[in-house]
Backbone as a chain_set.jsonl record, in Angstrom:
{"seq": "XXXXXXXXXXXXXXXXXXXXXXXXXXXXXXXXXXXXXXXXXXXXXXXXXXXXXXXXXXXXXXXXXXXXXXXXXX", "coords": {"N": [[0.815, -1.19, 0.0], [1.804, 1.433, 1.029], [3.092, 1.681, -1.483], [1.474, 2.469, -3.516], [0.654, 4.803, -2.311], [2.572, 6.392, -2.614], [2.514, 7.029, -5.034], [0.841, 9.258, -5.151], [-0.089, 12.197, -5.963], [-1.304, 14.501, -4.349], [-2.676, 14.511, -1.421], [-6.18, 15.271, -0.688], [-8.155, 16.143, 2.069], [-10.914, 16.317, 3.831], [-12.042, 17.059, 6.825], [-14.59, 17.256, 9.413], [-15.898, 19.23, 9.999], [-15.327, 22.213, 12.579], [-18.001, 23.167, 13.943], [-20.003, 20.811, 12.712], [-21.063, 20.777, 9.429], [-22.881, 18.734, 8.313], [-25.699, 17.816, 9.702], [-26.227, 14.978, 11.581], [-28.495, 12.438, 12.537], [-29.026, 10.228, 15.851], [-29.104, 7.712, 14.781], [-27.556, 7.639, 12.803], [-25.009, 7.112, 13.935], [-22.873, 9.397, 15.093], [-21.105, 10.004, 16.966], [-19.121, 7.578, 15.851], [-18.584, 8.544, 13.343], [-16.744, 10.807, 14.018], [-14.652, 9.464, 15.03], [-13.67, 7.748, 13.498], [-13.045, 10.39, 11.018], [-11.224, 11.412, 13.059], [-8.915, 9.113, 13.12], [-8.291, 8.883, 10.537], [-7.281, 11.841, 10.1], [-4.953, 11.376, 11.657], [-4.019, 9.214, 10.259], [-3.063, 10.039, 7.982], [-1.144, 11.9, 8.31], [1.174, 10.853, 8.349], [2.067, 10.062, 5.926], [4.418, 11.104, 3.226], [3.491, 12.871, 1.594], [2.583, 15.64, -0.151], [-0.391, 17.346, 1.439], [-3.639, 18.338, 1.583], [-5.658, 20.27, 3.568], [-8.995, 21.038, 3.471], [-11.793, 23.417, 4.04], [-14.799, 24.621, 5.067], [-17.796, 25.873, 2.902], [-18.661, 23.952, 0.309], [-19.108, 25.654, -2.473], [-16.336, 26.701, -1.224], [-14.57, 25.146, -0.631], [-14.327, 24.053, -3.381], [-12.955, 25.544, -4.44], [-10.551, 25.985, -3.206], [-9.284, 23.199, -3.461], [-9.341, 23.674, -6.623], [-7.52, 25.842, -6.601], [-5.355, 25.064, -5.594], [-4.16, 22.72, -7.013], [-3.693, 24.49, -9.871], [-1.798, 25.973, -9.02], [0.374, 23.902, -8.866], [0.822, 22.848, -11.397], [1.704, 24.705, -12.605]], "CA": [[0.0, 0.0, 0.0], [2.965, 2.59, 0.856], [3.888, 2.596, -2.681], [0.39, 2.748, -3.747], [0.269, 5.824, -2.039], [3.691, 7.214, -2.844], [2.007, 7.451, -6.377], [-0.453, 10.288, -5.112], [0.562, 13.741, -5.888], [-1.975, 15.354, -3.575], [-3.697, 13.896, -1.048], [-7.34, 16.191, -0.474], [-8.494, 15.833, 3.166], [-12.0, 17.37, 3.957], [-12.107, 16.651, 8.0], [-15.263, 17.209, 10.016], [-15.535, 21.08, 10.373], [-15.694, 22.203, 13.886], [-19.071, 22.874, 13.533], [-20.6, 20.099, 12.058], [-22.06, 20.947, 8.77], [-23.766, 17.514, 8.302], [-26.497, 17.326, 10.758], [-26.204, 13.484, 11.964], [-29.413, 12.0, 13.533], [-28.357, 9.504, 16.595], [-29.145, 6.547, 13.978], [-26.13, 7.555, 12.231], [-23.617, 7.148, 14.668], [-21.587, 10.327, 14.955], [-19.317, 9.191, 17.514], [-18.283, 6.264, 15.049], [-18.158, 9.226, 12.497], [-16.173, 11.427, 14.44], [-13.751, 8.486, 15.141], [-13.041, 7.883, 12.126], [-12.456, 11.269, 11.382], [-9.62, 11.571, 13.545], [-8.397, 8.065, 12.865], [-7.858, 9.614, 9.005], [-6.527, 12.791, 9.98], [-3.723, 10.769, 12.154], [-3.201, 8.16, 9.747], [-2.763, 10.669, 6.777], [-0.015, 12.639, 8.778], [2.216, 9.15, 8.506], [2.382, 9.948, 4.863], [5.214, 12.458, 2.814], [2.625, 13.454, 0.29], [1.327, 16.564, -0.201], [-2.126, 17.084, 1.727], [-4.219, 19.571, 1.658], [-7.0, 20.69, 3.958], [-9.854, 21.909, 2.776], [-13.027, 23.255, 4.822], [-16.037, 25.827, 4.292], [-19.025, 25.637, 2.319], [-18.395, 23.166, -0.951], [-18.06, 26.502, -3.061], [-14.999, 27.554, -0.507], [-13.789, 24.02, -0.858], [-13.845, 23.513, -4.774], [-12.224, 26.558, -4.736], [-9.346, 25.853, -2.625], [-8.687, 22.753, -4.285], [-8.634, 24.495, -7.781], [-6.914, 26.899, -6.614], [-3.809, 24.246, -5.203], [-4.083, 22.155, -8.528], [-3.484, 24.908, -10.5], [-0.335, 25.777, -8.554], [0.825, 22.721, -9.257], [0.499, 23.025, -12.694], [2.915, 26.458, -13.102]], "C": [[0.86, 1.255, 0.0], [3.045, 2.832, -0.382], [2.839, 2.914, -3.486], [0.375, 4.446, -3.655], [1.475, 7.139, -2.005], [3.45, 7.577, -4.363], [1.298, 9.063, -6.284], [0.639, 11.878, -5.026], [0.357, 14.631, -4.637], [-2.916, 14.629, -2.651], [-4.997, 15.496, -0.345], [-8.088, 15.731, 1.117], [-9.421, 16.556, 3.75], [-12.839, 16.428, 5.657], [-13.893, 17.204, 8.428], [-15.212, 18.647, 10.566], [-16.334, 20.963, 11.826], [-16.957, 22.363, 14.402], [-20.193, 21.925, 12.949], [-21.612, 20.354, 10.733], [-23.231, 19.707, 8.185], [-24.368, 17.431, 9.995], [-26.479, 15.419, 10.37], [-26.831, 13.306, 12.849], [-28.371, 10.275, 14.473], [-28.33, 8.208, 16.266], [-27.557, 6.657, 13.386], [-25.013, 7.724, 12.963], [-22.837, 8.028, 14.412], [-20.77, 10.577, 15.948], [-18.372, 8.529, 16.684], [-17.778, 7.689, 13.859], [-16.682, 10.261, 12.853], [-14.379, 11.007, 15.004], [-13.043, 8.199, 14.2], [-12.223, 9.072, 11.163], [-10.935, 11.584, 11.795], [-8.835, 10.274, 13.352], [-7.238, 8.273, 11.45], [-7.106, 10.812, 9.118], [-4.889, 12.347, 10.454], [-3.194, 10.12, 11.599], [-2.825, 9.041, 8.57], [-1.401, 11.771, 6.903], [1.113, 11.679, 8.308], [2.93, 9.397, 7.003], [3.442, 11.305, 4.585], [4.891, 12.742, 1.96], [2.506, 14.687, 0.457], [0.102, 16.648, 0.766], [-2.337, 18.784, 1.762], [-5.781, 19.498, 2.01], [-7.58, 21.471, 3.807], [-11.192, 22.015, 3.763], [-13.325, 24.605, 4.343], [-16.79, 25.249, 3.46], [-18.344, 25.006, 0.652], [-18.107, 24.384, -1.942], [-16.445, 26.586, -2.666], [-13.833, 26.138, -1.111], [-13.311, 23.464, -2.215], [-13.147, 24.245, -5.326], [-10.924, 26.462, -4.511], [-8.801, 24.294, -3.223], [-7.99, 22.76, -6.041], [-7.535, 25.379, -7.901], [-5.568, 26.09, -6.4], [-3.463, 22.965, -6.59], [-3.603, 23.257, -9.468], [-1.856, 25.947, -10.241], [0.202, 25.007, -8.856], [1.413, 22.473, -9.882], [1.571, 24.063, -13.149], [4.438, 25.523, -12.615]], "O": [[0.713, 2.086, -0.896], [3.086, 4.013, -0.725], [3.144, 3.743, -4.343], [0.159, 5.206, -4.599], [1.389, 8.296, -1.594], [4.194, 8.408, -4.885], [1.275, 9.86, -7.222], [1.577, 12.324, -4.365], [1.21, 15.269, -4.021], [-3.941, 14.149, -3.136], [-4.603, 16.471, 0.295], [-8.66, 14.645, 1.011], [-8.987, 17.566, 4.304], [-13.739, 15.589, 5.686], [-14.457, 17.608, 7.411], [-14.499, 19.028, 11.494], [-17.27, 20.264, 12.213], [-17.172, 21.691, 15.411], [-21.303, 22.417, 12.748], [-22.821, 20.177, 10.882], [-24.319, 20.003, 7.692], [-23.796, 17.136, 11.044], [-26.653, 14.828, 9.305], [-26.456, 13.659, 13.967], [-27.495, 9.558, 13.988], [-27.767, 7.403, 17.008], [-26.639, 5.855, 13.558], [-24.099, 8.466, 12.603], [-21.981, 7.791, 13.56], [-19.787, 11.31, 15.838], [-17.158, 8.731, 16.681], [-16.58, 7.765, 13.586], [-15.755, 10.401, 12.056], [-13.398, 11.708, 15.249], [-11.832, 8.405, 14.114], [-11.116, 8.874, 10.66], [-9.92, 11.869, 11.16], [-7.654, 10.588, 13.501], [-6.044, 8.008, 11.313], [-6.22, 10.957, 8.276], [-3.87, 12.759, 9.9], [-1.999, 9.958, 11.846], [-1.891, 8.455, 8.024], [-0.808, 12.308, 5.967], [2.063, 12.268, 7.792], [4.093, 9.05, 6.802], [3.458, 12.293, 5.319], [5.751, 13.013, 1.122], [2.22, 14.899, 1.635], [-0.472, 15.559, 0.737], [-1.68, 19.818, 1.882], [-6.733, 19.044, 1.377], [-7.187, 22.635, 3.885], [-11.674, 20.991, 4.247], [-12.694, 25.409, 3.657], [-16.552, 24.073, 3.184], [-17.595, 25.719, -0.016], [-16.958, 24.38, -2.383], [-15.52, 26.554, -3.477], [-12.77, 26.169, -1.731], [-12.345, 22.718, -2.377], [-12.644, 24.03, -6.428], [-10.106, 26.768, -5.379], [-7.594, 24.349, -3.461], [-6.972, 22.291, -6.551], [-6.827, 25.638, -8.873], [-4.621, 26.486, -7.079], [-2.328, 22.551, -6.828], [-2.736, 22.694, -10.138], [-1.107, 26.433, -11.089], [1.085, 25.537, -9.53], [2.493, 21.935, -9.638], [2.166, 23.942, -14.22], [5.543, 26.06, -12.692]]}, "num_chains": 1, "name": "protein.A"}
């Protein structure tokens, strides 16, 4: 898997804004969500990729990944 992931230019990481913008009824487990969550943010540190966090409203966010792709790119 390492070299799997030594392929990736950029890894995109869209965490659990402090806020919660997904309302999660108590069916959907958002402990287990929230777990996970940080499980991904810790295991994605491990890596020497690129990452890039992205949060705000899906405009803010398709923005800020366009905007670091197209850096890239120059």
């Amino acid at each position: 898997m390492s070299a799997a992931i030594a392929e990736i230019d950029l890894l995109i990481f869209i965490p659990i804004e402090k806020v919660d913008l997904i309302v999660c009824q108590e069916s959907d487990l958002p402990n287990l969500r929230q777990e996970v969550n940080d499980i991904l943010e810790d295991w994605i540190g491990d890596f020497s990729n690129e990452i890039l966090e992205v949060a705000g409203t899906l405009e803010n966010r398709k923005k800020q990944i366009l905007d670091k792709i197209t850096s890239m790119e120059k």
